[in-house]
Amino acid sequence: MLNLKEKIIQEAKPLGLKLGVGNVLALPRFKAVVVNVGLGRAVTSNAKPEEVIKKVSDEIIAITGQKPTATAAKKAIASFKTRQGMTIGLKTTLRGRRMYDFLERFVRVALPRTRDFRGLKISSVDANGNLNVGIKDHTIFPEAAADAAHSFSLEFTAVVAGSNQKNSIEFFKALGFPFEK
């Protein structure tokens, strides 16, 4: 079975013919994958937010293979019980080998484990050709601990360079990303 990077190389020529692009370097290609986790209520309602941040950070490390950075609140909002500078999220940007490994595990392992999964929506590809996917439960990844005490959702964006929406959808389909019929 081919890994994702080898499949991109193998599908380059047929995809170029399908899209009408003569130069292989003008085809869509992955630039980065950004994984975001919003902690929000878990941090503001907990007496020890450092422990929650540590647990979620460890799960992100297990899933992505890279340590996340903390994102801070830009301003205080009293109704959300946040203060300026308070850690309200974690994010990590994957490039290179880790990016391809994450995408391959997401498409081949995590998506089939999703409950009632019928395919990714075409509307999840934006006008610039980037794929944006929200996951309600992080435990679909086999590396994640199935502890329900700190289950969280995450969002990731696969940034595609040199493309538009139509070309990116064909690029994702050629790589085996499951879209709705």
Coordinates of N, CA and C in Angstrom, one line a residue:
M1 N 0.8 -1.2 0.0 CA 0.0 0.0 0.0 C 0.9 1.2 0.0
L2 N 0.6 2.2 -0.9 CA 1.4 3.4 -1.0 C 1.1 4.4 0.1
N3 N 2.2 5.0 0.6 CA 1.9 6.1 1.5 C 1.5 7.3 0.8
L4 N 1.1 8.4 1.5 CA 0.5 9.5 0.9 C 1.4 10.3 0.0
K5 N 2.7 10.4 0.4 CA 3.7 11.2 -0.4 C 3.9 10.4 -1.8
E6 N 4.1 9.1 -1.7 CA 4.3 8.3 -2.9 C 3.1 8.4 -3.8
K7 N 1.9 8.4 -3.2 CA 0.6 8.5 -4.0 C 0.5 9.8 -4.8
I8 N 1.0 10.9 -4.1 CA 1.0 12.2 -4.7 C 1.9 12.2 -6.0
I9 N 3.1 11.6 -5.9 CA 4.0 11.5 -7.0 C 3.4 10.7 -8.1
Q10 N 2.8 9.5 -7.7 CA 2.2 8.6 -8.7 C 1.0 9.3 -9.5
E11 N 0.2 10.1 -8.7 CA -1.0 10.7 -9.3 C -0.8 12.0 -10.0
A12 N 0.5 12.5 -10.0 CA 0.8 13.8 -10.5 C 0.4 13.9 -12.0
K13 N 0.9 13.0 -12.8 CA 0.7 13.1 -14.2 C -0.8 13.0 -14.6
P14 N -1.5 11.9 -14.1 CA -3.0 11.9 -14.5 C -3.8 13.1 -14.0
L15 N -3.4 13.6 -12.8 CA -4.1 14.7 -12.3 C -3.8 16.0 -13.1
G16 N -2.6 16.1 -13.6 CA -2.2 17.2 -14.4 C -3.0 17.2 -15.7
L17 N -3.2 16.0 -16.3 CA -4.0 15.9 -17.5 C -5.4 16.2 -17.3
K18 N -6.0 15.8 -16.1 CA -7.4 16.0 -15.8 C -7.7 17.5 -15.6
L19 N -6.7 18.2 -14.9 CA -6.9 19.6 -14.6 C -6.4 20.5 -15.8
G20 N -5.7 19.9 -16.8 CA -5.3 20.7 -17.9 C -4.0 21.5 -17.5
V21 N -3.2 21.0 -16.6 CA -2.0 21.7 -16.2 C -0.8 20.9 -16.8
G22 N 0.0 21.6 -17.6 CA 1.2 20.9 -18.2 C 2.4 20.7 -17.3
N23 N 2.6 21.6 -16.4 CA 3.7 21.6 -15.6 C 3.4 20.9 -14.2
V24 N 4.1 19.9 -13.8 CA 3.9 19.2 -12.6 C 4.0 20.2 -11.4
L25 N 4.9 21.2 -11.5 CA 5.1 22.1 -10.4 C 3.9 23.0 -10.2
A26 N 3.0 23.1 -11.1 CA 1.9 24.0 -11.0 C 0.7 23.3 -10.4
L27 N 0.8 22.0 -10.1 CA -0.3 21.2 -9.5 C -0.4 21.6 -8.0
P28 N -1.6 21.4 -7.5 CA -1.8 21.6 -6.0 C -0.9 20.7 -5.2
R29 N -0.4 21.2 -4.1 CA 0.5 20.5 -3.2 C 0.2 20.9 -1.7
F30 N 0.5 20.0 -0.8 CA 0.3 20.3 0.6 C 1.4 21.2 1.1
K31 N 1.0 22.3 1.8 CA 2.0 23.2 2.3 C 2.2 23.0 3.8
A32 N 1.1 22.8 4.6 CA 1.1 22.7 6.0 C -0.3 22.1 6.5
V33 N -0.3 21.6 7.7 CA -1.5 21.2 8.4 C -1.5 21.9 9.7
V34 N -2.5 22.6 10.0 CA -2.6 23.3 11.3 C -3.7 22.7 12.1
V35 N -3.3 22.2 13.3 CA -4.3 21.5 14.2 C -4.6 22.5 15.4
N36 N -5.9 22.8 15.6 CA -6.3 23.7 16.7 C -7.2 23.0 17.6
V37 N -7.0 23.4 18.9 CA -7.9 22.9 20.0 C -8.3 24.1 20.8
G38 N -9.6 24.3 20.9 CA -10.1 25.4 21.8 C -10.5 24.8 23.1
L39 N -9.9 25.4 24.2 CA -10.1 24.9 25.5 C -11.3 25.5 26.2
G40 N -11.5 26.8 25.9 CA -12.6 27.6 26.4 C -13.2 27.2 27.8
R41 N -14.3 26.6 27.8 CA -15.0 26.3 29.0 C -14.2 25.3 30.0
A42 N -13.5 24.4 29.4 CA -12.7 23.5 30.2 C -11.7 24.2 31.1
V43 N -11.1 25.3 30.6 CA -10.2 26.1 31.3 C -10.8 27.1 32.3
T44 N -11.9 27.7 31.9 CA -12.5 28.8 32.7 C -13.3 28.2 33.8
S45 N -13.9 27.0 33.7 CA -14.7 26.4 34.7 C -13.9 25.5 35.7
N46 N -12.7 25.2 35.4 CA -11.9 24.3 36.2 C -11.1 25.0 37.2
A47 N -10.9 24.5 38.4 CA -10.2 25.1 39.5 C -8.7 25.1 39.2
K48 N -8.2 24.0 38.4 CA -6.8 23.9 38.1 C -6.7 23.8 36.6
P49 N -6.7 25.0 35.9 CA -6.6 24.9 34.4 C -5.3 24.4 33.9
E50 N -4.2 24.5 34.7 CA -2.9 24.0 34.2 C -2.9 22.5 34.0
E51 N -3.7 21.8 34.8 CA -3.8 20.4 34.6 C -4.5 20.0 33.3
V52 N -5.6 20.8 33.1 CA -6.4 20.5 31.8 C -5.5 20.8 30.6
I53 N -4.8 21.9 30.6 CA -3.9 22.3 29.5 C -2.9 21.2 29.3
K54 N -2.3 20.7 30.4 CA -1.2 19.7 30.3 C -1.8 18.4 29.7
K55 N -3.0 18.0 30.2 CA -3.6 16.7 29.7 C -3.9 16.8 28.2
V56 N -4.5 18.0 27.8 CA -4.8 18.2 26.4 C -3.6 18.3 25.5
S57 N -2.6 19.0 26.1 CA -1.3 19.1 25.4 C -0.7 17.7 25.1
D58 N -0.7 16.8 26.1 CA -0.2 15.5 26.0 C -0.9 14.7 24.9
E59 N -2.2 14.9 24.8 CA -3.0 14.2 23.8 C -2.7 14.7 22.4
I60 N -2.5 16.0 22.3 CA -2.1 16.6 21.0 C -0.7 16.1 20.6
I61 N 0.2 16.0 21.5 CA 1.5 15.4 21.2 C 1.4 14.0 20.7
A62 N 0.5 13.2 21.3 CA 0.4 11.8 20.9 C -0.3 11.7 19.5
I63 N -1.2 12.6 19.2 CA -1.9 12.6 17.9 C -1.0 13.1 16.8
T64 N -0.4 14.2 17.0 CA 0.4 14.9 15.9 C 1.9 14.6 15.9
G65 N 2.4 14.2 17.1 CA 3.9 14.0 17.2 C 4.7 15.3 17.3
Q66 N 4.0 16.3 17.7 CA 4.6 17.6 17.9 C 4.0 18.4 19.0
K67 N 4.8 19.1 19.8 CA 4.3 19.9 20.9 C 3.5 21.1 20.4
P68 N 2.3 21.3 21.0 CA 1.6 22.5 20.6 C 2.0 23.7 21.3
T69 N 1.6 24.9 20.7 CA 1.9 26.2 21.4 C 0.5 26.7 21.9
A70 N 0.6 27.4 23.0 CA -0.6 27.9 23.7 C -1.0 29.2 23.0
T71 N -2.3 29.4 22.8 CA -2.8 30.6 22.3 C -3.6 31.3 23.4
A72 N -3.3 32.6 23.5 CA -3.8 33.4 24.6 C -5.0 34.3 24.1
A73 N -5.8 34.6 25.1 CA -6.9 35.5 24.8 C -6.4 36.9 24.5
K74 N -6.9 37.6 23.5 CA -6.4 38.9 23.1 C -7.0 40.0 24.0
K75 N -8.2 39.7 24.5 CA -8.8 40.7 25.4 C -9.8 40.0 26.3
A76 N -10.1 40.6 27.4 CA -10.9 40.0 28.4 C -12.4 40.1 28.0
I77 N -13.1 39.1 28.2 CA -14.6 39.0 28.0 C -15.2 38.5 29.2
A78 N -15.9 39.3 29.9 CA -16.5 38.9 31.2 C -17.5 37.8 31.1
S79 N -18.4 37.9 30.1 CA -19.4 36.9 29.9 C -18.8 35.5 29.7
F80 N -17.6 35.4 29.1 CA -17.0 34.1 28.9 C -16.0 33.7 30.0
K81 N -15.9 34.6 31.0 CA -14.9 34.4 32.1 C -13.5 34.3 31.6
T82 N -13.1 35.0 30.6 CA -11.7 35.0 30.1 C -11.1 36.3 30.5
R83 N -9.8 36.3 30.7 CA -9.0 37.5 31.0 C -7.9 37.6 29.9
Q84 N -7.5 38.8 29.7 CA -6.4 39.0 28.7 C -5.2 38.2 29.0
G85 N -4.6 37.5 28.0 CA -3.4 36.7 28.3 C -3.7 35.3 28.8
M86 N -4.9 35.0 29.1 CA -5.3 33.6 29.6 C -5.2 32.6 28.4
T87 N -4.7 31.4 28.7 CA -4.6 30.4 27.7 C -5.9 29.8 27.4
I88 N -6.4 30.0 26.1 CA -7.7 29.5 25.8 C -7.7 28.4 24.6
G89 N -6.5 28.1 24.2 CA -6.4 27.1 23.1 C -5.0 26.7 22.9
L90 N -4.8 25.6 22.1 CA -3.6 25.1 21.7 C -3.5 24.9 20.2
K91 N -2.4 25.1 19.6 CA -2.3 24.9 18.1 C -0.9 24.4 17.8
T92 N -0.9 23.6 16.7 CA 0.4 23.1 16.2 C 0.4 23.1 14.7
T93 N 1.5 23.5 14.0 CA 1.6 23.5 12.6 C 2.5 22.4 12.2
L94 N 2.0 21.5 11.3 CA 2.8 20.3 10.9 C 3.2 20.6 9.4
R95 N 4.5 20.2 9.2 CA 5.1 20.3 7.9 C 5.9 19.1 7.6
G96 N 6.2 18.8 6.4 CA 7.1 17.7 6.0 C 6.5 16.4 6.4
R97 N 7.4 15.5 6.9 CA 7.1 14.1 7.2 C 5.9 14.0 8.2
R98 N 5.9 14.8 9.2 CA 4.8 14.8 10.2 C 3.5 15.1 9.6
M99 N 3.5 16.1 8.7 CA 2.2 16.5 8.0 C 1.7 15.3 7.2
Y100 N 2.5 14.6 6.4 CA 2.0 13.5 5.6 C 1.6 12.3 6.5
D101 N 2.3 12.1 7.6 CA 1.9 11.0 8.5 C 0.6 11.3 9.1
F102 N 0.4 12.5 9.5 CA -0.9 12.9 10.2 C -2.1 12.8 9.2
L103 N -1.9 13.3 7.9 CA -2.9 13.2 6.9 C -3.3 11.7 6.6
E104 N -2.2 10.9 6.5 CA -2.4 9.5 6.1 C -3.2 8.8 7.3
R105 N -2.8 9.0 8.5 CA -3.6 8.4 9.6 C -5.0 9.0 9.7
F106 N -5.2 10.2 9.4 CA -6.5 10.8 9.4 C -7.4 10.2 8.4
V107 N -6.9 10.0 7.2 CA -7.8 9.5 6.1 C -8.0 8.0 6.2
R108 N -6.9 7.2 6.5 CA -7.0 5.8 6.5 C -7.5 5.2 7.9
V109 N -7.2 5.8 9.0 CA -7.5 5.2 10.3 C -8.6 6.0 11.0
A110 N -8.5 7.3 11.2 CA -9.4 8.1 12.0 C -10.8 8.3 11.4
L111 N -10.9 8.6 10.1 CA -12.2 8.9 9.5 C -13.0 7.6 9.5
P112 N -12.5 6.4 9.2 CA -13.3 5.2 9.2 C -13.8 4.9 10.7
R113 N -13.2 5.4 11.7 CA -13.6 5.2 13.1 C -14.6 6.2 13.5
T114 N -14.9 7.2 12.7 CA -15.8 8.2 13.1 C -17.3 7.6 13.0
R115 N -18.0 8.0 14.0 CA -19.4 7.5 14.1 C -20.3 8.1 13.0
D116 N -21.0 7.3 12.3 CA -21.9 7.7 11.3 C -21.3 8.5 10.2
F117 N -20.1 8.1 9.8 CA -19.3 8.9 8.8 C -19.8 8.6 7.4
R118 N -20.2 9.6 6.7 CA -20.7 9.4 5.3 C -19.8 10.1 4.3
G119 N -18.7 10.7 4.7 CA -17.8 11.4 3.8 C -17.7 12.9 4.2
L120 N -16.6 13.5 3.7 CA -16.3 14.9 4.0 C -17.2 15.7 3.1
K121 N -17.7 16.8 3.5 CA -18.5 17.7 2.7 C -17.6 18.5 1.7
I122 N -18.1 18.7 0.5 CA -17.4 19.4 -0.5 C -17.2 20.9 0.0
S123 N -18.2 21.4 0.8 CA -18.1 22.7 1.3 C -17.0 22.9 2.3
S124 N -16.4 21.8 2.8 CA -15.2 22.0 3.7 C -14.0 22.5 3.0
V125 N -14.0 22.5 1.7 CA -12.9 23.1 0.9 C -13.2 24.5 0.6
D126 N -12.4 25.4 1.1 CA -12.7 26.9 0.9 C -12.3 27.4 -0.5
A127 N -12.5 28.6 -0.7 CA -12.2 29.2 -2.0 C -10.7 29.2 -2.4
N128 N -9.8 29.2 -1.4 CA -8.4 29.1 -1.7 C -7.9 27.6 -1.9
G129 N -8.8 26.7 -1.7 CA -8.5 25.3 -1.9 C -8.0 24.6 -0.6
N130 N -8.1 25.2 0.5 CA -7.7 24.6 1.8 C -8.9 23.7 2.4
L131 N -8.5 22.6 3.0 CA -9.5 21.7 3.5 C -9.6 22.0 5.0
N132 N -10.8 22.3 5.5 CA -11.1 22.6 6.9 C -12.0 21.5 7.5
V133 N -11.5 20.8 8.5 CA -12.3 19.7 9.1 C -12.4 19.9 10.6
G134 N -13.6 19.8 11.1 CA -13.8 19.8 12.6 C -14.1 18.4 13.1
I135 N -13.5 18.0 14.2 CA -13.7 16.7 14.7 C -14.2 16.8 16.1
K136 N -15.4 16.2 16.4 CA -16.1 16.4 17.6 C -15.4 15.7 18.8
D137 N -14.7 14.5 18.5 CA -14.1 13.7 19.6 C -12.7 13.3 19.1
H138 N -11.7 13.6 19.9 CA -10.4 13.3 19.6 C -10.0 11.8 19.7
T139 N -10.9 11.0 20.3 CA -10.6 9.6 20.5 C -10.7 8.8 19.2
I140 N -11.1 9.4 18.1 CA -11.1 8.6 16.9 C -9.7 8.3 16.4
F141 N -8.7 9.0 16.9 CA -7.3 8.7 16.7 C -6.9 7.5 17.6
P142 N -6.2 6.5 17.1 CA -5.9 5.4 18.0 C -4.8 5.7 19.0
E143 N -4.0 6.8 18.8 CA -3.0 7.2 19.7 C -3.6 7.9 21.0
A144 N -4.8 8.4 20.8 CA -5.4 9.1 21.9 C -6.0 8.2 23.0
A145 N -5.8 8.6 24.2 CA -6.4 7.8 25.3 C -7.9 8.0 25.3
A146 N -8.6 6.9 25.5 CA -10.1 6.9 25.4 C -10.7 7.3 26.7
D147 N -10.0 8.2 27.5 CA -10.5 8.6 28.8 C -11.6 9.7 28.5
A148 N -12.8 9.5 29.0 CA -13.9 10.4 28.7 C -13.8 11.6 29.6
A149 N -12.9 11.6 30.6 CA -12.9 12.7 31.5 C -12.4 14.0 30.8
H150 N -11.6 13.9 29.8 CA -11.1 15.1 29.1 C -11.2 15.0 27.6
S151 N -12.4 14.5 27.2 CA -12.6 14.5 25.7 C -12.7 15.9 25.2
F152 N -12.1 16.1 24.0 CA -12.2 17.5 23.4 C -12.3 17.4 21.9
S153 N -12.8 18.4 21.3 CA -12.9 18.5 19.9 C -11.6 19.2 19.3
L154 N -11.4 19.0 18.1 CA -10.2 19.7 17.4 C -10.6 20.0 16.0
E155 N -9.9 20.9 15.5 CA -10.1 21.4 14.1 C -8.8 21.4 13.4
F156 N -8.8 20.9 12.2 CA -7.5 21.1 11.4 C -7.7 21.6 10.0
T157 N -6.7 22.3 9.5 CA -6.8 22.9 8.2 C -5.6 22.3 7.4
A158 N -5.9 21.7 6.3 CA -4.8 21.3 5.4 C -4.6 22.4 4.3
V159 N -3.5 23.1 4.4 CA -3.2 24.2 3.6 C -2.6 23.7 2.3
V160 N -3.3 24.1 1.1 CA -2.9 23.6 -0.2 C -2.3 24.8 -0.9
A161 N -1.1 24.7 -1.5 CA -0.5 25.8 -2.2 C -0.8 25.7 -3.7
G162 N -0.9 26.8 -4.4 CA -1.1 26.8 -5.8 C -2.3 26.2 -6.3
S163 N -3.5 26.6 -5.7 CA -4.7 25.9 -6.2 C -5.9 26.8 -6.0
N164 N -7.0 26.4 -6.5 CA -8.3 27.0 -6.2 C -9.3 25.8 -5.7
Q165 N -10.5 26.1 -5.5 CA -11.4 25.2 -4.9 C -11.6 23.9 -5.8
K166 N -11.9 24.2 -7.1 CA -12.1 23.1 -8.0 C -10.9 22.1 -8.1
N167 N -9.8 22.7 -8.3 CA -8.5 21.9 -8.4 C -8.2 21.2 -7.2
S168 N -8.4 21.8 -6.0 CA -8.1 21.1 -4.8 C -9.1 20.0 -4.5
I169 N -10.3 20.1 -4.9 CA -11.3 19.0 -4.7 C -10.8 17.8 -5.5
E170 N -10.4 18.0 -6.8 CA -9.9 16.9 -7.6 C -8.6 16.3 -7.0
F171 N -7.7 17.2 -6.4 CA -6.5 16.8 -5.8 C -6.8 15.8 -4.6
F172 N -7.7 16.3 -3.8 CA -8.1 15.4 -2.6 C -8.7 14.1 -3.0
K173 N -9.6 14.2 -4.0 CA -10.2 12.9 -4.5 C -9.2 12.0 -5.1
A174 N -8.2 12.5 -5.8 CA -7.2 11.6 -6.4 C -6.3 11.0 -5.3
L175 N -6.2 11.6 -4.1 CA -5.4 11.0 -3.0 C -6.2 10.1 -2.2
G176 N -7.5 10.0 -2.4 CA -8.4 9.1 -1.7 C -9.1 9.7 -0.5
F177 N -9.2 11.0 -0.4 CA -10.0 11.6 0.6 C -11.5 11.3 0.4
P178 N -12.2 10.7 1.3 CA -13.6 10.3 1.1 C -14.5 11.5 1.2
F179 N -15.1 11.9 0.0 CA -16.1 13.0 0.0 C -17.5 12.4 -0.2
E180 N -18.5 13.2 0.3 CA -19.9 12.7 0.1 C -20.3 12.6 -1.4
K181 N -21.2 11.7 -1.6 CA -21.6 11.5 -3.0 C -22.6 12.5 -3.4

